[in-house]
Short mmCIF file of C-alpha atoms in Angstrom, two decimals:
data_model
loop_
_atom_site.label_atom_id
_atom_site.label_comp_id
_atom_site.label_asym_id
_atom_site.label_seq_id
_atom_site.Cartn_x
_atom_site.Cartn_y
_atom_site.Cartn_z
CA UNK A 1 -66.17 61.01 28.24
CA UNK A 2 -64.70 64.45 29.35
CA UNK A 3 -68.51 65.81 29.43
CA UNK A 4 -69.38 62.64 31.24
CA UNK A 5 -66.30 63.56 34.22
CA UNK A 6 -67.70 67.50 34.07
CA UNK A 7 -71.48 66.31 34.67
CA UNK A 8 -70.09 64.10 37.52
CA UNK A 9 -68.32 66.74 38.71
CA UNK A 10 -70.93 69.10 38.71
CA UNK A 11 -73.10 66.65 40.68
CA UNK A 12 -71.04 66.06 43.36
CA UNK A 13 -71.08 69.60 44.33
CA UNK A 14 -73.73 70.95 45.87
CA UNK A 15 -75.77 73.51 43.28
CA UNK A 16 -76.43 76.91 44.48
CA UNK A 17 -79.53 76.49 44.84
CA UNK A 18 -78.80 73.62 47.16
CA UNK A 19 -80.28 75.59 50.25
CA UNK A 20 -83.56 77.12 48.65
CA UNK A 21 -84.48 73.94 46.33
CA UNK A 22 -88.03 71.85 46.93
CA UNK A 23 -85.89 69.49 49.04
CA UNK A 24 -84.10 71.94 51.15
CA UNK A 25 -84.54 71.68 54.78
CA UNK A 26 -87.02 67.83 54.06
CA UNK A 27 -86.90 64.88 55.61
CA UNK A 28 -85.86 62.06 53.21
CA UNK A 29 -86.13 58.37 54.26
CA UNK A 30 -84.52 56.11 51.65
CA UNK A 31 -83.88 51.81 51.50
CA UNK A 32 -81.12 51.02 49.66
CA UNK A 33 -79.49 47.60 48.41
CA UNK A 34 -80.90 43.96 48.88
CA UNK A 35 -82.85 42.07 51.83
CA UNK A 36 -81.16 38.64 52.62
CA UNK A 37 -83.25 35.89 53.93
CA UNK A 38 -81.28 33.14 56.07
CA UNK A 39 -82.28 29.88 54.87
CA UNK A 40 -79.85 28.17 57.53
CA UNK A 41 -76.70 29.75 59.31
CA UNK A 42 -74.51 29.43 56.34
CA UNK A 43 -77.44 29.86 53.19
CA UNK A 44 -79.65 32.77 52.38
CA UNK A 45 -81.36 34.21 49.38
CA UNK A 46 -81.13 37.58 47.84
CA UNK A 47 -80.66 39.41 45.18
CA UNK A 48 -78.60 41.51 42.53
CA UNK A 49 -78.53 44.71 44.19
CA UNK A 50 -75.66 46.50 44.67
CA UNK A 51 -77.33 49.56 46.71
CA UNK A 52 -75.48 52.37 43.94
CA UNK A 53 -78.87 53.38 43.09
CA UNK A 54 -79.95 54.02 46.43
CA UNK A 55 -76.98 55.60 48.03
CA UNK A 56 -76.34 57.69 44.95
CA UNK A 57 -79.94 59.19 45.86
CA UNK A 58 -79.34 59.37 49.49
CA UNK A 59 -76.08 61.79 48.72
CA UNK A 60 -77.59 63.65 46.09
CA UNK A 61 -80.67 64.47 48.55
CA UNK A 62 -77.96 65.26 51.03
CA UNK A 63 -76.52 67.60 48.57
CA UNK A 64 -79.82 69.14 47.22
CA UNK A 65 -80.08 70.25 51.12
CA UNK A 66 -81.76 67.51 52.86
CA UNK A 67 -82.11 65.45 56.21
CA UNK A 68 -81.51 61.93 54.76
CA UNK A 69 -82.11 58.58 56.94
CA UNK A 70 -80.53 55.78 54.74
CA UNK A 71 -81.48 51.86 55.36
CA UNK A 72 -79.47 50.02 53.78
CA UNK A 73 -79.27 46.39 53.29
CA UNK A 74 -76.15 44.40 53.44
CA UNK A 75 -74.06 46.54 50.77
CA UNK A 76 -70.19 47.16 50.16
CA UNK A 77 -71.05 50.87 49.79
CA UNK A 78 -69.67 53.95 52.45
CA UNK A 79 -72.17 57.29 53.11
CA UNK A 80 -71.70 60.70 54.05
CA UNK A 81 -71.18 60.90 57.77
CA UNK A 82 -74.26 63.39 57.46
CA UNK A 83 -76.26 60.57 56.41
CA UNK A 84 -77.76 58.71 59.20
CA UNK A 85 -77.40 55.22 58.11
CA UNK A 86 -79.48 52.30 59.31
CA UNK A 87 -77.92 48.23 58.12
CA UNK A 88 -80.10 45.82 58.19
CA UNK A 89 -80.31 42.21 56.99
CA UNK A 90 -83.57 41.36 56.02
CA UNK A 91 -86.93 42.57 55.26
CA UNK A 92 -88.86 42.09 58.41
CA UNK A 93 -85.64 44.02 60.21
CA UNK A 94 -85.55 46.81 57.09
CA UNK A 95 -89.47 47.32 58.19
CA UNK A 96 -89.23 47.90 61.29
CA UNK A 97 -86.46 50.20 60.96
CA UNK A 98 -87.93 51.93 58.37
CA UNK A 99 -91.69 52.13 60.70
CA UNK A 100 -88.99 53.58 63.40
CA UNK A 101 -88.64 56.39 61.28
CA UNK A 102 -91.16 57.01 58.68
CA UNK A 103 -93.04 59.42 61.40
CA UNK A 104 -90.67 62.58 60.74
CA UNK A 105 -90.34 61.85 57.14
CA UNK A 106 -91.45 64.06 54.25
CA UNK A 107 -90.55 61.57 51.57
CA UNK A 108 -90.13 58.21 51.44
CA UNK A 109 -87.94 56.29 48.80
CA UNK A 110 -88.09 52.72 48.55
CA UNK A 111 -85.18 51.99 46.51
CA UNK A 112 -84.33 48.66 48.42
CA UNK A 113 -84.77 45.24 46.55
CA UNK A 114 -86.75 43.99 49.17
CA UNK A 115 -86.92 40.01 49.02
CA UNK A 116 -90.81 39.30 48.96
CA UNK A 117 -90.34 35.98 50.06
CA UNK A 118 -88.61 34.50 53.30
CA UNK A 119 -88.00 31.00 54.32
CA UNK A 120 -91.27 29.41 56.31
CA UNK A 121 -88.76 28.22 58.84
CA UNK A 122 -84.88 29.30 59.46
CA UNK A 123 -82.88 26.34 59.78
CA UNK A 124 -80.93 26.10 63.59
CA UNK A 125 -78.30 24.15 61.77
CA UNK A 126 -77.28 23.83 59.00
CA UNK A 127 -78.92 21.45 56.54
CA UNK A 128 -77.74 18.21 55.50
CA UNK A 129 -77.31 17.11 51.90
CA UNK A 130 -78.86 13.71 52.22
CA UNK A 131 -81.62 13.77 49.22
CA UNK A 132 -81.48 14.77 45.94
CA UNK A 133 -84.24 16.92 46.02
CA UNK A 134 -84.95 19.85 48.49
CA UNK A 135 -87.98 21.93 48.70
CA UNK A 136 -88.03 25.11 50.19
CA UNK A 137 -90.57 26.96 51.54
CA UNK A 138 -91.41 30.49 51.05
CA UNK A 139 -93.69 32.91 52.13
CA UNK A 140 -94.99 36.38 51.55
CA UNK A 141 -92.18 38.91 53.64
CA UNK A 142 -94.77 42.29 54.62
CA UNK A 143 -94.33 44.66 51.91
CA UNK A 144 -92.49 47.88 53.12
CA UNK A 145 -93.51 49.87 50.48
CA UNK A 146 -97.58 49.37 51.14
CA UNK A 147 -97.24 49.90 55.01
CA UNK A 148 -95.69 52.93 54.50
CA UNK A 149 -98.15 54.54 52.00
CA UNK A 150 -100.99 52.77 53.89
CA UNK A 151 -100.33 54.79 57.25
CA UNK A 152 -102.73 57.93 57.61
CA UNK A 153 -99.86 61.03 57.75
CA UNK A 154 -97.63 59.24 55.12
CA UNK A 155 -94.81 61.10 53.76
CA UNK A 156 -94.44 61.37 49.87
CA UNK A 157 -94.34 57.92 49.08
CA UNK A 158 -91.96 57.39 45.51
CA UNK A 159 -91.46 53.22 45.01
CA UNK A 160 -89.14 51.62 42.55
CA UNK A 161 -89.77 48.77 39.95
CA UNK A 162 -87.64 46.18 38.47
CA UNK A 163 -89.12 44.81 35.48
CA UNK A 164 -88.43 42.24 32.83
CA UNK A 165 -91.22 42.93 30.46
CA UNK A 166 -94.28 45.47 29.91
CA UNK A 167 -92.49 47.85 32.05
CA UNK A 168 -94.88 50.41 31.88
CA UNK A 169 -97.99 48.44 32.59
CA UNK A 170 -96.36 46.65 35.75
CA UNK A 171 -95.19 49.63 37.02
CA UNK A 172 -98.57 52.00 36.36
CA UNK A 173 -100.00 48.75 38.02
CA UNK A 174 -98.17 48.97 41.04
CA UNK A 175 -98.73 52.77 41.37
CA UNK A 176 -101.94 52.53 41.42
CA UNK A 177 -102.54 49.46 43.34
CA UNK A 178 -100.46 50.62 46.10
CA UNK A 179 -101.69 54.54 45.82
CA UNK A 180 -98.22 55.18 45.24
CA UNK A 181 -97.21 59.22 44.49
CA UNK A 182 -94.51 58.03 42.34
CA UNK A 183 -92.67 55.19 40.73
CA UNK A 184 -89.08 55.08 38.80
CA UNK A 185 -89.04 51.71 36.66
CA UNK A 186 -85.47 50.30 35.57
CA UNK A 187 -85.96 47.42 32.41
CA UNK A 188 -83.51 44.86 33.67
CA UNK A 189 -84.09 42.62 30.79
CA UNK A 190 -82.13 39.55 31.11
CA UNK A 191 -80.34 37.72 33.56
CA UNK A 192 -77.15 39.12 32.22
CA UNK A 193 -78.61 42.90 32.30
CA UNK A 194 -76.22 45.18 33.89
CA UNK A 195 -78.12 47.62 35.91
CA UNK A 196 -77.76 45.86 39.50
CA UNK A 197 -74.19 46.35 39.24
CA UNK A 198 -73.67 48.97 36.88
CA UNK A 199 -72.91 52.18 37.55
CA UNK A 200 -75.69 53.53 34.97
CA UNK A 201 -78.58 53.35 34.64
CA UNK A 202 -81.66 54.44 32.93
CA UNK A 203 -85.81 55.19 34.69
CA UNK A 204 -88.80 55.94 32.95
CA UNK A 205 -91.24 57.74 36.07
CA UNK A 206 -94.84 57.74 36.06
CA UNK A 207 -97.50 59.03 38.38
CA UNK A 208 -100.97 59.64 38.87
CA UNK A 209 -101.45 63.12 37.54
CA UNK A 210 -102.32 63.98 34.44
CA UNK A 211 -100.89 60.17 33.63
CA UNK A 212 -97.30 62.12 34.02
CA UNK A 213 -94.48 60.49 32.87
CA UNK A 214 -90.61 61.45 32.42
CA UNK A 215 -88.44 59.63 30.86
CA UNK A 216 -84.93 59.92 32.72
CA UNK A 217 -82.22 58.52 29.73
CA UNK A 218 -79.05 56.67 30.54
CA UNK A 219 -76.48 58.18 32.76
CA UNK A 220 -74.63 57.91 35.69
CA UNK A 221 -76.76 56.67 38.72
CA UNK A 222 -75.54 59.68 40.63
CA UNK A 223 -76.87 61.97 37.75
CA UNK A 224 -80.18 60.06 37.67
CA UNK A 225 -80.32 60.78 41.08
CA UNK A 226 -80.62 64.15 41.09
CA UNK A 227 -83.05 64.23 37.72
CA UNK A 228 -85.02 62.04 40.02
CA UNK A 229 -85.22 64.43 42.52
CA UNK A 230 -85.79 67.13 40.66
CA UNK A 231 -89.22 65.18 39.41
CA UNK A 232 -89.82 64.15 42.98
CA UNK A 233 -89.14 67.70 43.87
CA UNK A 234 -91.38 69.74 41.13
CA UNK A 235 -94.51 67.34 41.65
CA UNK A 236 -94.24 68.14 45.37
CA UNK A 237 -94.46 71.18 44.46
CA UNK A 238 -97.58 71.14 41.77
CA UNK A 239 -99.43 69.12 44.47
CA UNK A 240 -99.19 72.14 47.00
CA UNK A 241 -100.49 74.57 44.87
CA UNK A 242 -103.37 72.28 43.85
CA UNK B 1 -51.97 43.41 68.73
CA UNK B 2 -48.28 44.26 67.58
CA UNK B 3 -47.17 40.34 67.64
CA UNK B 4 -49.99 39.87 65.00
CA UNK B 5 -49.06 42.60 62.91
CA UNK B 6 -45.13 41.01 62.76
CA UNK B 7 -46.58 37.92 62.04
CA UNK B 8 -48.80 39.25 59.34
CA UNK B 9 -45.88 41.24 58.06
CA UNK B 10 -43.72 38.03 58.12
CA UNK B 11 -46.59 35.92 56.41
CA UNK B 12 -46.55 38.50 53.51
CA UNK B 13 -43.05 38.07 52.45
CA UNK B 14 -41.36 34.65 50.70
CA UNK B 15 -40.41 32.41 52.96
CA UNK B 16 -36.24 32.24 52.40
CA UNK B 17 -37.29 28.32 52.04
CA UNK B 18 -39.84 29.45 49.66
CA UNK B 19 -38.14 27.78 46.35
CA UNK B 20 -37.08 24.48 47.94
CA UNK B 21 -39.87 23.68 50.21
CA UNK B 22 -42.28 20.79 49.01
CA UNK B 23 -44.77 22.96 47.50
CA UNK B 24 -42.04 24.87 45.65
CA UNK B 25 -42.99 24.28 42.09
CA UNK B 26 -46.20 22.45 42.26
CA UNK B 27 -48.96 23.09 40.23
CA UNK B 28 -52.08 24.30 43.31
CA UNK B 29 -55.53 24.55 41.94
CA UNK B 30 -57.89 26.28 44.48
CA UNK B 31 -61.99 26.94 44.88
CA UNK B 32 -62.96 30.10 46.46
CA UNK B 33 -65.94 31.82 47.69
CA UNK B 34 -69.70 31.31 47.16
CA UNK B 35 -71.59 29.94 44.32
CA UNK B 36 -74.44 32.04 43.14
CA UNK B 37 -77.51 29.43 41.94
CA UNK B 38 -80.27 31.95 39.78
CA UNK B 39 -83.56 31.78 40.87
CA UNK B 40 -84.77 34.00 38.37
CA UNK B 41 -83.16 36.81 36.55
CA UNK B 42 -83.28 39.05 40.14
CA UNK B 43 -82.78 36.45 43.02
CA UNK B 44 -80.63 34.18 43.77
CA UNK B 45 -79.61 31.43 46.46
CA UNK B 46 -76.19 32.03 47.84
CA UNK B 47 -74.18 31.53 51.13
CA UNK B 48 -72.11 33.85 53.47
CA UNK B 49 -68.19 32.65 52.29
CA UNK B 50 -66.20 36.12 51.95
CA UNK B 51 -63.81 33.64 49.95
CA UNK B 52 -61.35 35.38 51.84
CA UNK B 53 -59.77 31.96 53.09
CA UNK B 54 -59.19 30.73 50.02
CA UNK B 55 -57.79 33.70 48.11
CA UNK B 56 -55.05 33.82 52.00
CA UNK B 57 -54.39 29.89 50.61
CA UNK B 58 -54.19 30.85 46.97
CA UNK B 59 -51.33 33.46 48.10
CA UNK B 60 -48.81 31.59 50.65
CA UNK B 61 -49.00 28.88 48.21
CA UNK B 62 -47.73 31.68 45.65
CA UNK B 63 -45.56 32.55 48.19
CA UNK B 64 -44.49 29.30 48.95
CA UNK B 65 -43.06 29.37 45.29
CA UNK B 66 -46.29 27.34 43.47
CA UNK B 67 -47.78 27.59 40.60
CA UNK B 68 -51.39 28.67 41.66
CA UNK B 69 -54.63 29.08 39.57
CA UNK B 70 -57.66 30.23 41.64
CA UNK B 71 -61.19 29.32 40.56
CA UNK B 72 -63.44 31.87 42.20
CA UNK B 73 -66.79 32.42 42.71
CA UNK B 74 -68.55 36.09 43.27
CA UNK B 75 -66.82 37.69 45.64
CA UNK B 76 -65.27 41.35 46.03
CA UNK B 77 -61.42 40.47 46.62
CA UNK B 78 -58.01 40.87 44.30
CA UNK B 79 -55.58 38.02 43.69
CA UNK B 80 -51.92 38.41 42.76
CA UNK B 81 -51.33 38.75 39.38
CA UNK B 82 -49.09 35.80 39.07
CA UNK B 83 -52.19 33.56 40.32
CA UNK B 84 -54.50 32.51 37.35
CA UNK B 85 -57.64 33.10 38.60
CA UNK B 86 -60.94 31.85 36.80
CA UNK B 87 -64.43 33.74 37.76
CA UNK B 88 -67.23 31.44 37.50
CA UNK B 89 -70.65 32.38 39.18
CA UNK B 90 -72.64 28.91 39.72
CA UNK B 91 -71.58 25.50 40.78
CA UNK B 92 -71.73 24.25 37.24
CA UNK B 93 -69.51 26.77 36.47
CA UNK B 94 -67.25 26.26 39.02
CA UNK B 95 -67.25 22.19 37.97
CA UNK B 96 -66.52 23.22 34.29
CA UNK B 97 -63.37 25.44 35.46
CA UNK B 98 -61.93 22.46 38.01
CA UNK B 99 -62.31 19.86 35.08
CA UNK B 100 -60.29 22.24 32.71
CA UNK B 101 -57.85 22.65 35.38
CA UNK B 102 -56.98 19.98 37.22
CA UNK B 103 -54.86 17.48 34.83
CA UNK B 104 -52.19 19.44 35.79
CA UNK B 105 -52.79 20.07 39.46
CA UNK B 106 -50.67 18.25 41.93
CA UNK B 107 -52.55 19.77 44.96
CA UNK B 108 -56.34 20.73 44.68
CA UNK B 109 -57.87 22.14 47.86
CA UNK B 110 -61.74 22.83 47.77
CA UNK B 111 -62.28 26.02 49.83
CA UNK B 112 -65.03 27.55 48.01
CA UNK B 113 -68.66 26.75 49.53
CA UNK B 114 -70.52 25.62 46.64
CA UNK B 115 -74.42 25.76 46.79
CA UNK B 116 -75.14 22.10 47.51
CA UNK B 117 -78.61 22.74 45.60
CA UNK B 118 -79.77 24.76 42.66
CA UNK B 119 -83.34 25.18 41.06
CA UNK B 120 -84.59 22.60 38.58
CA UNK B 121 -85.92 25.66 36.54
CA UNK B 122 -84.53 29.01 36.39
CA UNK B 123 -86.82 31.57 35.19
CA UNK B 124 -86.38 33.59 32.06
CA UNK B 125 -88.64 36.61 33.23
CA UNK B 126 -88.72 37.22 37.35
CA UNK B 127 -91.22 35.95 39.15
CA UNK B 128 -94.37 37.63 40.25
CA UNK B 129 -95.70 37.61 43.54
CA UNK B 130 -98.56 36.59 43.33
CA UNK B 131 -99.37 34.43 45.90
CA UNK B 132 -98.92 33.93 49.49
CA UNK B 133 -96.77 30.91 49.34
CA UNK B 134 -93.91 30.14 47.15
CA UNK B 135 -92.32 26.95 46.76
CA UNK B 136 -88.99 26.04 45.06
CA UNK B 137 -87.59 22.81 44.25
CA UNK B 138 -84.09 22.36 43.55
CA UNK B 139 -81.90 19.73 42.94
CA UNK B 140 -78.40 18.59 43.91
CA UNK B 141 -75.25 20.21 42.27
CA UNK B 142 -72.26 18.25 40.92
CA UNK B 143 -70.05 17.22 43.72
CA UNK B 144 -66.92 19.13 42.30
CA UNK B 145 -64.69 17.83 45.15
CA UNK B 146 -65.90 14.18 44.95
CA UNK B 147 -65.81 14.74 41.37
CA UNK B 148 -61.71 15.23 41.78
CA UNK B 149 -61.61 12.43 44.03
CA UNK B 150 -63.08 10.33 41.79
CA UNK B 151 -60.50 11.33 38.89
CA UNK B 152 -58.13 8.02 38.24
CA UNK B 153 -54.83 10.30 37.98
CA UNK B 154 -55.91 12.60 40.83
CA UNK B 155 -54.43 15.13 42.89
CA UNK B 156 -53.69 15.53 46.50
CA UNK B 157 -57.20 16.62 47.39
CA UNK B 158 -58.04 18.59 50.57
CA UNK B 159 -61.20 19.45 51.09
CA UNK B 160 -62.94 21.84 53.53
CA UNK B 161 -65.94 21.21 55.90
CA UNK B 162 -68.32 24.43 57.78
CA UNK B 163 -70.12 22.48 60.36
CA UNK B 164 -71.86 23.78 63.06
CA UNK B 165 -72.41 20.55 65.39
CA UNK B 166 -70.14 16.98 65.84
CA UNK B 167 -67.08 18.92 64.14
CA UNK B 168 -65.13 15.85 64.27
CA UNK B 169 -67.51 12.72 63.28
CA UNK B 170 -68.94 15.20 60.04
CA UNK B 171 -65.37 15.92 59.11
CA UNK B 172 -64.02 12.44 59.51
CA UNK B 173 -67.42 11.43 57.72
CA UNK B 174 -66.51 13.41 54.55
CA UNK B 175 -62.89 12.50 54.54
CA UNK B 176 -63.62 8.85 54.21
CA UNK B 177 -66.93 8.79 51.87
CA UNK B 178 -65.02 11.00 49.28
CA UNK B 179 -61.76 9.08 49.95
CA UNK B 180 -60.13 12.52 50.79
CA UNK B 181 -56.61 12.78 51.12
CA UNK B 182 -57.03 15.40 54.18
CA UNK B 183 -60.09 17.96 55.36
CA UNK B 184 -59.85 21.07 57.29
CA UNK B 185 -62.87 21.75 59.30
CA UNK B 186 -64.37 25.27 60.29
CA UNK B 187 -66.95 25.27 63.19
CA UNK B 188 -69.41 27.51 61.89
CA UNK B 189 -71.36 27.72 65.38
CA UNK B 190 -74.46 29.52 65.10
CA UNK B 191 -76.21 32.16 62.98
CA UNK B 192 -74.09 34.99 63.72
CA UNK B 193 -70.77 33.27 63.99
CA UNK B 194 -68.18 35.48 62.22
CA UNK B 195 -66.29 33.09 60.75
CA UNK B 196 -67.42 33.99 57.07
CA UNK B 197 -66.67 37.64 56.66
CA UNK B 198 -64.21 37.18 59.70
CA UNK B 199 -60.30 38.01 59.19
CA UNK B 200 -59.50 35.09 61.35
CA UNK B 201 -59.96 31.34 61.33
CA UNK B 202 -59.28 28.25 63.13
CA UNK B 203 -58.86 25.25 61.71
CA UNK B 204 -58.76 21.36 62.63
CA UNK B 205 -57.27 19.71 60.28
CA UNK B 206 -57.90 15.63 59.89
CA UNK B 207 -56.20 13.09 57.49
CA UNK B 208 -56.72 9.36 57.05
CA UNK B 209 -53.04 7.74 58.11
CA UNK B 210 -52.72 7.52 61.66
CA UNK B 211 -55.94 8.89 62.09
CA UNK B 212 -54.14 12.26 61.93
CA UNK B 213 -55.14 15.46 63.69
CA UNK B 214 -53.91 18.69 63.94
CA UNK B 215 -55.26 21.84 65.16
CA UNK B 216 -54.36 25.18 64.09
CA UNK B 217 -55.80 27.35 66.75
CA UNK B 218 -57.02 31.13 65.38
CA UNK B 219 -55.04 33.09 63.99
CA UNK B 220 -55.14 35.39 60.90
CA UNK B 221 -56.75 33.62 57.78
CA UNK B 222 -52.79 34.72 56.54
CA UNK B 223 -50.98 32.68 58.43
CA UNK B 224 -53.51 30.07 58.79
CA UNK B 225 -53.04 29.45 55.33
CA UNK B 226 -49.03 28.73 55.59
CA UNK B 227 -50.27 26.31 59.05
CA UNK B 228 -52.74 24.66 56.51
CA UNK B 229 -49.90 24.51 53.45
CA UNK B 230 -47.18 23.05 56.01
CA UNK B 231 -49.24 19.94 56.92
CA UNK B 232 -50.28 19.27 53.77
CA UNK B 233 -46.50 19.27 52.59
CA UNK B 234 -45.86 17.16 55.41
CA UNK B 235 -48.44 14.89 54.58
CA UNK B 236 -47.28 15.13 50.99
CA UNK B 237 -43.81 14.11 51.79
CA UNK B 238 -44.19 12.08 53.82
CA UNK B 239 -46.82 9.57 51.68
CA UNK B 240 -43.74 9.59 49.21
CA UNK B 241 -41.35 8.25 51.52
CA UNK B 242 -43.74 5.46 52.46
#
């Protein structure tokens, strides 16, 4: 526990080599936390994301020397006045804020648990509970993660995956299928799995190179964050001087 | 600005009529917040209540020198540690914690916006996306406040109404189908109203005798909690004496 309080300690200091770093000086866009989708004016659905992942990346970028853009779904989390924070509510307003700024960015996180469905219709008011059965529905909401690594200059383009089973195989599927640079994969297991609100976490990374993976082991999202970055950082990097 | 602060300062301290008013040793049970209905292990259907208002109840009833136990839904808010508070997550839940609760309740008031609906099949693994168009069926909850109405030895029961249109006929509706003894009614308004995560409230409160109205015009969600407790002492009283 005492070595857990010295690593946090340690990484919530900037390192010395804060300024001269991979990261140093970049433009980082990150989403952070869930999308809500308004059903009527009191109901919505979303989902367990607490944003901790997300904003502990945003400050650790910050801290590794980056210009960090943060947008953030509807969260009960605070960032670093240096952070330029975007709140949004759902996914069609998280991608357009995100296309508002994707132009100057170097890399792009997509940390955000971006609902992929919305409501066909929004209810005006709210809905009565005359039946017994209700059918909603959904469709498709435009997947933030795709527009951004289908534009032609797209940053560094790292997505996140929350998966139940197979991890690896959903996640090297997604990678490839949206010509991702990157993915970081959390197992969330069951519906009592802890990660959403947890202050830990675990990733296992993949990319296309080489079939690279790194496995990142449990620790404090804000240490994950910066072993993330320093994968994010080093395959930067190797891609240069390729 | 000042006047509300006094007031808020005055709302936080015992009453000096605190042990000999009518709610002085009464047994209160009170909902709060949301109810969270799974979708899957990831998403959820939910609804904007802060719970805020009920947890302001739960206290100036404490204050008001009862006995209080709070069931409470997901929400991010502390309750005195003389109030026996109960976290349940679904409306099932929620049900299951009334039922256990209320043979000793002399006062039950329903503030907690329970998901009128919840899936007929939750997932075990989360859902692709696979296609376009999503549909999900879901079927009414247990009526936890009709449920309590229903009860042969029952409590005073006040229940709440959010309605965004006819304030008055949906109120007076709900008062009479579930054989309420009194219902305070939010208007909700429209999509943005700020009622939910709002500080302040304003109530109108209807019971059956007299057709009886009151309005309790905005004001902190503090003190309109000791407005809301005062009529329903009154109303207590003064069904005794009749």
């Amino acid at each position: 526990e005492i070595r857990d309080q010295m690593i946090a300690a340690m990484n919530n200091e900037p390192s010395p080599t804060a300024n001269n770093g991979p990261l140093a000086g970049k433009q980082l866009l990150i989403t952070a936390g869930p999308t809500r989708e308004a059903i009527d004016p009191v109901r919505y659905i979303s989902n367990h994301s607490s944003g901790k992942m997300g904003f502990a990346l945003a400050e650790a970028a910050r801290l590794a020397g980056a210009m960090v853009t943060l947008v953030a779904g509807p969260v009960a989390l605070q960032a670093h006045s240096d952070i330029k924070r975007i709140d949004v509510v759902s996914a069609e307003q998280m991608l357009k804020a995100v296309m508002s700024q994707v132009d100057k960015a170097d890399v792009f996180i997509s940390v955000a648990a971006v609902s992929d469905y919305r409501l066909t219709e929004v209810m005006d008011q709210k809905i009565k509970k005359n039946s017994t059965e209700m059918t909603l529905t959904l469709v498709r909401n435009p997947d933030i993660l795709k527009s951004v690594a289908d534009l032609p200059n797209r940053p560094f383009v790292v997505g996140f995956a929350a998966e139940t089973e197979n991890v690896e195989v959903h996640a090297r599927g997604k990678l490839e299928k949206k010509a991702l640079d990157m993915i970081a994969a959390n197992h969330v297991g069951q519906a009592d799995n802890p990660v959403f609100s947890s202050d830990t976490n675990a990733l296992d990374v993949y990319w296309p190179a080489d079939n690279g993976h790194e496995h990142i082991p449990s620790a404090t999202k804000q240490s994950v964050a910066h072993s993330l970055l320093d994968i994010i950082g080093q395959q930067m990097s190797a891609r240069k001087t390729t």
